[in-house]
Structure formats: C-alpha cells, structure tokens
PDB file of C-alpha atoms in Angstrom:
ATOM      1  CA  UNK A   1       0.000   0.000   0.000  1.00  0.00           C
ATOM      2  CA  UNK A   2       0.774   3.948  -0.435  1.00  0.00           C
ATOM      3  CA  UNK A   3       1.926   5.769   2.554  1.00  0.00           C
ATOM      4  CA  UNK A   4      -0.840   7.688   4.254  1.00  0.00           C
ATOM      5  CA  UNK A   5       0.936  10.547   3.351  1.00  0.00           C
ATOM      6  CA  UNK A   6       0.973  11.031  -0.510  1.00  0.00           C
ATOM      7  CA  UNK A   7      -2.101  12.212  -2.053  1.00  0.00           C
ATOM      8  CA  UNK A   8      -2.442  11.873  -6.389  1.00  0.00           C
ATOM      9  CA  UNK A   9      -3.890  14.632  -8.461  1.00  0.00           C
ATOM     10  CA  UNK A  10      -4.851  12.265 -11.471  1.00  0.00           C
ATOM     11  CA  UNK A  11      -6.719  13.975 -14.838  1.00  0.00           C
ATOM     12  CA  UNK A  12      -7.156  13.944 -18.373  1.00  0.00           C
ATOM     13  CA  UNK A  13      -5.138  16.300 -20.568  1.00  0.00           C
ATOM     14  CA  UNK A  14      -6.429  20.247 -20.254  1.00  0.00           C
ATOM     15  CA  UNK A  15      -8.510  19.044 -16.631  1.00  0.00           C
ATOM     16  CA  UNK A  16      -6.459  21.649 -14.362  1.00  0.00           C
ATOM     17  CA  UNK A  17      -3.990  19.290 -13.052  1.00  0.00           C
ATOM     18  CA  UNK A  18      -0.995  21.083 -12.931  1.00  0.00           C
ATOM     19  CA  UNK A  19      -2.721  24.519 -11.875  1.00  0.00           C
ATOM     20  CA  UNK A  20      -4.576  22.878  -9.197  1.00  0.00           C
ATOM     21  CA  UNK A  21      -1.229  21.290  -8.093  1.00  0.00           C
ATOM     22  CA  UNK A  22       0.470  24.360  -7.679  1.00  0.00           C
ATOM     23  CA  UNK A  23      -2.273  25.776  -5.508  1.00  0.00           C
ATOM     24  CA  UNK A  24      -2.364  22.338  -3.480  1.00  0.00           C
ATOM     25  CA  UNK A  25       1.515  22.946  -2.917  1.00  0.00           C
ATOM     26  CA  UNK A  26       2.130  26.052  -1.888  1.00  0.00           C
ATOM     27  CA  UNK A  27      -0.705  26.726   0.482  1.00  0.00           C
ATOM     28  CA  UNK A  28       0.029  23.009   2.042  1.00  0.00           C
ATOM     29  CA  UNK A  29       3.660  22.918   1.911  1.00  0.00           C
ATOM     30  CA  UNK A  30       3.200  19.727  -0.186  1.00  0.00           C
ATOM     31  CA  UNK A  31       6.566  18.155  -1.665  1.00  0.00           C
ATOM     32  CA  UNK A  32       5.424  17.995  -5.636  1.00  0.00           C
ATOM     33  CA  UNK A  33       6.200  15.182  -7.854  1.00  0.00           C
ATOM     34  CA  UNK A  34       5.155  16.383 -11.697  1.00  0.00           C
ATOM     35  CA  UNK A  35       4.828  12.918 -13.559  1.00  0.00           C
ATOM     36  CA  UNK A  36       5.036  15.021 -17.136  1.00  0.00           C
ATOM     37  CA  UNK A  37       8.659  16.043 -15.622  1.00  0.00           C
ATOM     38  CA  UNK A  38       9.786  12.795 -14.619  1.00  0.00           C
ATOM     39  CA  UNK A  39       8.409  10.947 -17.186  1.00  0.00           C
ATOM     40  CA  UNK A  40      12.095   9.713 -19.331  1.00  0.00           C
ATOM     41  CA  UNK A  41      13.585   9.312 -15.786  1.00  0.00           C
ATOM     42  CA  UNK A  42      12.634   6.060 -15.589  1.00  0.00           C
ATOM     43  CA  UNK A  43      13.508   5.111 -19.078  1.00  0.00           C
ATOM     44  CA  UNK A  44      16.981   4.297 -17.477  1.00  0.00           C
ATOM     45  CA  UNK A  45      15.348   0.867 -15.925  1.00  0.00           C
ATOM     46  CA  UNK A  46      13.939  -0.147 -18.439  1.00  0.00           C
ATOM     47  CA  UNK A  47      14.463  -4.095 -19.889  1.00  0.00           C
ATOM     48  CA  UNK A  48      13.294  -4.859 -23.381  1.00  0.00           C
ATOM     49  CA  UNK A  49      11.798  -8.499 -21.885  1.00  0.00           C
ATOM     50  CA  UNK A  50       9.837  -6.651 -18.848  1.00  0.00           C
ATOM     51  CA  UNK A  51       8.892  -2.993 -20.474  1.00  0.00           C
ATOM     52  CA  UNK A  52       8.468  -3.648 -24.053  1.00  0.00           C
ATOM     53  CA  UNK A  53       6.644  -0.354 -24.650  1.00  0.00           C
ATOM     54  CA  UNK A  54       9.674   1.730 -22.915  1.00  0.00           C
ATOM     55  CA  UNK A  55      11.988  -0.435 -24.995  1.00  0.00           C
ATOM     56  CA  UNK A  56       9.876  -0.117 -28.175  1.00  0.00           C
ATOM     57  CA  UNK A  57      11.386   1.670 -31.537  1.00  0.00           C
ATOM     58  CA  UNK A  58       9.467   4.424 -32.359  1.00  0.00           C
ATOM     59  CA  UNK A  59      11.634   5.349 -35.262  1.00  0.00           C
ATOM     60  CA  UNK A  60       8.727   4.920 -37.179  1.00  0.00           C
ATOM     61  CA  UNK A  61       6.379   6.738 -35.098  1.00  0.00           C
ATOM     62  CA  UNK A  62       4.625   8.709 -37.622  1.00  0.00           C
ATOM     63  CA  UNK A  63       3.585   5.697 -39.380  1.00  0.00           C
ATOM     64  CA  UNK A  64       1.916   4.254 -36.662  1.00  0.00           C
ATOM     65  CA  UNK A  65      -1.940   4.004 -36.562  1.00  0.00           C
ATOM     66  CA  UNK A  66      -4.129   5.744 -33.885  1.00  0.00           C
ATOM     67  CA  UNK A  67      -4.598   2.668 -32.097  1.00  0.00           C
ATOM     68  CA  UNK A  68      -0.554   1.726 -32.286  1.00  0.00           C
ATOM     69  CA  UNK A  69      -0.080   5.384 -30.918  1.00  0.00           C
ATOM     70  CA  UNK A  70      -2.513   4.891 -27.861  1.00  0.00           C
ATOM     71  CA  UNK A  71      -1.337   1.599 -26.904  1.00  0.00           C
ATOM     72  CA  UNK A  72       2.045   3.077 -27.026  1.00  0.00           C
ATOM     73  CA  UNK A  73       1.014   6.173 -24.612  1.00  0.00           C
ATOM     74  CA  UNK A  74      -0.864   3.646 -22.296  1.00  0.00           C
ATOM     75  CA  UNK A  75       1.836   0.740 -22.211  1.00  0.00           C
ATOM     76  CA  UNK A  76       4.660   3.366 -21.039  1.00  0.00           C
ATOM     77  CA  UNK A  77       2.200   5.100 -18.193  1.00  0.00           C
ATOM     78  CA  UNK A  78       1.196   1.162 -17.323  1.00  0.00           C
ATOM     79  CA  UNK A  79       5.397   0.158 -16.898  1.00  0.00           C
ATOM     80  CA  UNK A  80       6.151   3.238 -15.437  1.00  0.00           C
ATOM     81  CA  UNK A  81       3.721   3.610 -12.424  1.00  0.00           C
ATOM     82  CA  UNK A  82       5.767   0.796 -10.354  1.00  0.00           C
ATOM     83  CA  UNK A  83       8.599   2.784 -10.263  1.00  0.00           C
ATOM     84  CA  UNK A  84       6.777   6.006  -9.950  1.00  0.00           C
ATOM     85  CA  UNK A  85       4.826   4.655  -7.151  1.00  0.00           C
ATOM     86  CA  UNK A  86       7.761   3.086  -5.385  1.00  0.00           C
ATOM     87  CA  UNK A  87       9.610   6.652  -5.156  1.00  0.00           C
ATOM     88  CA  UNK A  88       6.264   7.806  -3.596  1.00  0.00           C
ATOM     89  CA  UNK A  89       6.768   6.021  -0.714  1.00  0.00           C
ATOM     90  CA  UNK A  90      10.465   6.179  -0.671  1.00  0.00           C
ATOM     91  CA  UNK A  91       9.876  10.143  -0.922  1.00  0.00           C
ATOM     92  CA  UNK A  92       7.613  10.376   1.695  1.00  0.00           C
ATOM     93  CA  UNK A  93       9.654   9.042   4.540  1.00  0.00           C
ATOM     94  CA  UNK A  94      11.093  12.275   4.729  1.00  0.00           C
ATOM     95  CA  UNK A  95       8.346  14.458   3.827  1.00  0.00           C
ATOM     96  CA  UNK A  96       5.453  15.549   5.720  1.00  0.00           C
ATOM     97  CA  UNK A  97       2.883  15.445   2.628  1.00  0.00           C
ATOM     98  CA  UNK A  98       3.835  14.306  -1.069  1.00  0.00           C
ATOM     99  CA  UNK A  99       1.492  15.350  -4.012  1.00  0.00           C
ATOM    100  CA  UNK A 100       1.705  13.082  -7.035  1.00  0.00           C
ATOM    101  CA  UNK A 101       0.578  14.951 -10.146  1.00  0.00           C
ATOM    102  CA  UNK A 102       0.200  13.510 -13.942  1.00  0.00           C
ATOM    103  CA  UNK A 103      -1.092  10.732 -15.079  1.00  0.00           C
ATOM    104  CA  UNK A 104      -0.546   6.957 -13.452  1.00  0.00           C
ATOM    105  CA  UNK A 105      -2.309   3.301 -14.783  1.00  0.00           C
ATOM    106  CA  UNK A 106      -5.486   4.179 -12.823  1.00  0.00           C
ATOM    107  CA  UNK A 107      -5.905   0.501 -12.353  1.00  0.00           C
ATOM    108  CA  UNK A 108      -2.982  -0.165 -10.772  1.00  0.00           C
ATOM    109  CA  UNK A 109      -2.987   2.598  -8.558  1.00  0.00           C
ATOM    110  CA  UNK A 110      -6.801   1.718  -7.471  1.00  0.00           C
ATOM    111  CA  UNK A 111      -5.504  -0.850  -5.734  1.00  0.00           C
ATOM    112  CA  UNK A 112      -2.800   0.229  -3.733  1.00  0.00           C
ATOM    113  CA  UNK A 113      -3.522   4.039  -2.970  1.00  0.00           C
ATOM    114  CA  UNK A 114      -7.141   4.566  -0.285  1.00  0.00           C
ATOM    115  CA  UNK A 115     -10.054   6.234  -2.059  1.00  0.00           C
ATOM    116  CA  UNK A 116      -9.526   9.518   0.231  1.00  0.00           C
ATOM    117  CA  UNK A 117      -5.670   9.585  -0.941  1.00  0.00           C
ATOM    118  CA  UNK A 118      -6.479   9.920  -5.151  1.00  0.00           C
ATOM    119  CA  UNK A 119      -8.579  12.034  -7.302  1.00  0.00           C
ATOM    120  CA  UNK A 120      -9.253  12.147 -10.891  1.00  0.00           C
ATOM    121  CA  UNK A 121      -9.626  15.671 -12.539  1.00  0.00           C
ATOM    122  CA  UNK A 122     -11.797  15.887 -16.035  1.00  0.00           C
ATOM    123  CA  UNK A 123     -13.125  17.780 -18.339  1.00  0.00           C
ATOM    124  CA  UNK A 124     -15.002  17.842 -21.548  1.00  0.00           C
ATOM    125  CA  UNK A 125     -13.540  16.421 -24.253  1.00  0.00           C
ATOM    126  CA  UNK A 126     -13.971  19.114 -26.446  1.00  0.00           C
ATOM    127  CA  UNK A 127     -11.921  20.963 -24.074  1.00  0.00           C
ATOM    128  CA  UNK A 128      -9.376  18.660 -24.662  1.00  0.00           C
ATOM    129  CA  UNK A 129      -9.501  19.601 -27.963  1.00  0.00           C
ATOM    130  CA  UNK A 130      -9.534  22.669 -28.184  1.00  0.00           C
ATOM    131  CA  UNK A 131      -6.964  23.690 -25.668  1.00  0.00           C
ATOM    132  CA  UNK A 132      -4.665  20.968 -25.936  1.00  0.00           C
ATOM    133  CA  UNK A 133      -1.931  22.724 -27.874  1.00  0.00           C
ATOM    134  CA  UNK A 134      -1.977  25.677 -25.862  1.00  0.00           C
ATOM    135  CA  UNK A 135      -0.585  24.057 -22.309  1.00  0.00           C
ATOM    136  CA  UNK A 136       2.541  25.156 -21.519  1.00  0.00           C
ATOM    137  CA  UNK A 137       3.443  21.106 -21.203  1.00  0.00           C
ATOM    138  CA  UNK A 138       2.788  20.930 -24.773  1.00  0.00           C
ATOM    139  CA  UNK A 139       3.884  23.208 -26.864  1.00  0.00           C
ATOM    140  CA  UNK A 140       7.062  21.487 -26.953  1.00  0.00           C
ATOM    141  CA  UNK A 141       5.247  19.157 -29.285  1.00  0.00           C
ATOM    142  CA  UNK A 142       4.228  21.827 -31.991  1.00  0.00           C
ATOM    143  CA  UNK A 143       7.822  22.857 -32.014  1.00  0.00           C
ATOM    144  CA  UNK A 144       8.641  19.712 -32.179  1.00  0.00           C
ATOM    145  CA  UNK A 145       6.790  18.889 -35.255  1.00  0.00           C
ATOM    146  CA  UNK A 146       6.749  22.333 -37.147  1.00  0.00           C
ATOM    147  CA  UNK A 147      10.822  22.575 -37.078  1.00  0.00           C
ATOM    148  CA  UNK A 148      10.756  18.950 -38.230  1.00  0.00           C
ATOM    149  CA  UNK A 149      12.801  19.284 -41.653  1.00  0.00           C
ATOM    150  CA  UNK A 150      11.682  17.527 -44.961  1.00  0.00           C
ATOM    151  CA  UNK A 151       8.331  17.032 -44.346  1.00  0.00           C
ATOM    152  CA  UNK A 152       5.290  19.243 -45.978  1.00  0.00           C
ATOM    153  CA  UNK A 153       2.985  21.441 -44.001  1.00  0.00           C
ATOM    154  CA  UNK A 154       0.333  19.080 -44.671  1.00  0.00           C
ATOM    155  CA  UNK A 155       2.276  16.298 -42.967  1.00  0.00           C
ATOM    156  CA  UNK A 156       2.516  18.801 -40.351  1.00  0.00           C
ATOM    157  CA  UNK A 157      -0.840  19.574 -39.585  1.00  0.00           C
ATOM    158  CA  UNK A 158      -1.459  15.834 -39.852  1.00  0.00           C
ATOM    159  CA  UNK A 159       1.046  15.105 -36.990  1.00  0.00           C
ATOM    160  CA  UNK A 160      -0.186  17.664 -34.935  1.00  0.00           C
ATOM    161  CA  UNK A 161      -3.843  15.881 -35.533  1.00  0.00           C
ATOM    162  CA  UNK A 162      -2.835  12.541 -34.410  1.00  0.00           C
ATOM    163  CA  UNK A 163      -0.568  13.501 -32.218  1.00  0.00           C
ATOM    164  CA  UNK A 164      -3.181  15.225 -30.206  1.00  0.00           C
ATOM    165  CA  UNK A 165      -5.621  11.989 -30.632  1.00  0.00           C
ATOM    166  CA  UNK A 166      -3.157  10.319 -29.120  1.00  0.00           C
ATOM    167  CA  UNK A 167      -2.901  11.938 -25.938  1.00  0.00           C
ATOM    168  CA  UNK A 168      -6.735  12.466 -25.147  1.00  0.00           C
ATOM    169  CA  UNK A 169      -7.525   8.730 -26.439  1.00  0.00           C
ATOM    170  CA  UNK A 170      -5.254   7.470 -23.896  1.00  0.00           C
ATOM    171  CA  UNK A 171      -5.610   9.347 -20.785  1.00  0.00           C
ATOM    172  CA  UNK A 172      -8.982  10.566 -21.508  1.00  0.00           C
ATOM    173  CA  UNK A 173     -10.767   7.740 -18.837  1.00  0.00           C
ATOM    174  CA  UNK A 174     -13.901   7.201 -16.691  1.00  0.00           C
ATOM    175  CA  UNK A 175     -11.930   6.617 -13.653  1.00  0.00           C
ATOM    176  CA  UNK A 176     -14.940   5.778 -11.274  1.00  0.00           C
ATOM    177  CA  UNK A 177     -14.949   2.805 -13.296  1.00  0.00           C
ATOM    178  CA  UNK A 178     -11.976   2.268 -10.793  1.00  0.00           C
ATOM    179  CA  UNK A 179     -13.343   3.550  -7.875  1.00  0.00           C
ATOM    180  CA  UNK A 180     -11.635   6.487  -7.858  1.00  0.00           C
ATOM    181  CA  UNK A 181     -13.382  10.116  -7.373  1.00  0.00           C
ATOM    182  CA  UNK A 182     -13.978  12.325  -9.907  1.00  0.00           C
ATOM    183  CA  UNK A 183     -13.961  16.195 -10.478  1.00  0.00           C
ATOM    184  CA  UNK A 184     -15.476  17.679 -13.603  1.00  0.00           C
ATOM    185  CA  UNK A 185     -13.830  20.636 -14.431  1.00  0.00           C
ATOM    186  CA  UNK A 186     -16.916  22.973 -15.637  1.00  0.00           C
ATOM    187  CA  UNK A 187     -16.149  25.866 -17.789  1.00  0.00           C
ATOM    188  CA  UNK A 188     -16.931  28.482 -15.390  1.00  0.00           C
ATOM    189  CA  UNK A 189     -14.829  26.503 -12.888  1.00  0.00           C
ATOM    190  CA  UNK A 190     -11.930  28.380 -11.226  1.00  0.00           C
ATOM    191  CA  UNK A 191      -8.879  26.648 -10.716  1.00  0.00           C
ATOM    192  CA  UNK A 192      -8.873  28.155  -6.884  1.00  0.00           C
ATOM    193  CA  UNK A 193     -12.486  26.260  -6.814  1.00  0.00           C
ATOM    194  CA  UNK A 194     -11.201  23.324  -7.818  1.00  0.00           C
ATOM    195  CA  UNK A 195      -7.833  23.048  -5.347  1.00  0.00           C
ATOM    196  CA  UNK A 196     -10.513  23.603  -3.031  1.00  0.00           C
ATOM    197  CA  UNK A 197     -12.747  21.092  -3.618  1.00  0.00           C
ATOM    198  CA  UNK A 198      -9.980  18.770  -3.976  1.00  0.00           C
ATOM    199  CA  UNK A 199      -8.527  19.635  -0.733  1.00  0.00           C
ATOM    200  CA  UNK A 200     -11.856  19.153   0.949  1.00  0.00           C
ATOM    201  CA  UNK A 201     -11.398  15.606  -0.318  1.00  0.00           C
ATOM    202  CA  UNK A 202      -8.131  14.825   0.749  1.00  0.00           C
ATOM    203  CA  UNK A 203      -9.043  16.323   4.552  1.00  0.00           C
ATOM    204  CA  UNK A 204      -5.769  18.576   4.254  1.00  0.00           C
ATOM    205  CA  UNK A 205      -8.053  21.279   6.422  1.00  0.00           C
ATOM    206  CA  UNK A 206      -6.801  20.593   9.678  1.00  0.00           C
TER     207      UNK A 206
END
C-alpha cells in the first residue's frame, strides 16, 4: 500500500492538473512530484523483456496508426507507475505530505492508494480539444513537429492531428470505473475552486 501521506492529483489532458497542483503545494507545503517532468527518468530501468513499450522503436512513429499510438502512450504510463509509485513512498519518509501529479495506470494505482488519498480531474472532451496545444506542457510538441525538416505542411498539420488523438484517447478515462473520485472541471470553474474542492477531499483542512 501507499503511505498515508501522498495524495495523487490524477486527470485527463487540459482538466487543471498542474494549476490545481500548484495551488495544493504552496498553500500546504506539499513536496510535488510532476509525472510530465519525470516521465524519461525512468527510461533508465527499463528491460526490453519486462517494459516492451519503454523499450519499443518508435523510429517509425509517424507511421503508426491511432490505435498503435494509444497503446504506445498507455503501455509506457502502465510500466512506469511501479517505479513512480515506489519513489512515492520512498519520498515520503522524509516528507510531511507528497502530491503526485500527472497521469498513473489508474488501475494499478486503485488498488494500492485509499479512495480519500487519489482524485481524478476531467473535463469535456472538447476541451481537450480545443486547448490541448496551448498548455505550456505541450507546446514542446508543436515545435517539435513544425521545425521537423523535410516534411510538408500538410504532414505537419497531420502530426499535430494525431498527435493530439493520441494523448486524449489514452488518458482521456472514466476513472470511477476504478473507484476512484472524480472532479469535472466545468467551464466556469476556477482553478482556486477546484484546489478547493480537492482539498476538501483529501481532509488537508486541519
């Protein structure tokens, strides 16, 4: 099991996450753990017979169908969370609250981490899709694609599309299938609102 003391901000792309975070942090003295900014950390363990999706070639990437692309997204989240969850409790040993915030194999963690310790942030999906590109955490993938040499701007904007598809398909879940509370993210929604909410969840009041 999770220690008692690390609480996981879970959510679908554009849900708040990393705003919310930052509220949860700084008004809690929370220790933060960004999953986004961890994420090729734990490429360094990786063994082509136990994480085949870490170990995968994705020279070839932009060939790949949808589905390839979400299975892809998925499979890495699915081998990473082990390790990810194992420097949780290794973390907070010497912290007096850890906040976990990204994205984690919602199955897994269902079943180590107590309902009051985990909450799932959404949104609509045509959020997602219309304010995908515009996180900060993601613009590195339009440079990415529109300084990529050779190809036409058609391939570009096709990249971008898919690219984007990606993403939501994969982390875009019903996590009370899970057991796991949910948050919708309404458009009139503040992020202050929502740290609140979440923090009325978590008991961090006292």
């Amino acid at each position: 099991m999770i220690n008692p003391n690390v609480y996981f901000l879970l959510g679908c792309p554009c849900a708040g996450k990393t705003t919310v975070g930052n509220i949860l942090v700084q008004k809690y003295n929370m220790y933060y753990f960004s999953g986004d900014s961890r994420r090729f950390d734990y490429y360094k363990f990786a063994e082509k017979e136990k994480h085949p999706f870490m170990t995968m070639d994705a020279s070839d990437f932009w060939d790949w169908s949808l589905e390839e692309m979400v299975a892809w997204e998925k499979g890495v989240i699915s081998e990473q969370t082990p390790y990810i969850l194992n420097d949780l409790n290794e973390l907070s040993k010497g912290q007096e609250m850890v906040l976990f915030e990204g994205m984690l194999d919602l199955e897994m963690v269902s079943k180590v981490v107590p309902d009051n310790q985990i909450v799932y942030l959404s949104v609509d999906k045509s959020v997602c899709e219309r304010e995908f590109f515009t996180r900060e955490t993601h613009r590195g993938m339009v440079e990415n694609i529109m300084n990529t040499p050779g190809i036409s701007d058609e391939e570009k904007q096709r990249r971008l599309t898919v690219r984007k598809k990606a993403a939501i398909n994969a982390f875009y879940e019903n996590a009370n299938e899970f057991g796991i509370q949910t948050f919708m993210r309404e458009e009139t929604t503040t992020a202050q609102e929502m740290a609140e909410k979440v923090a009325r969840y978590f008991e961090l009041e006292g």
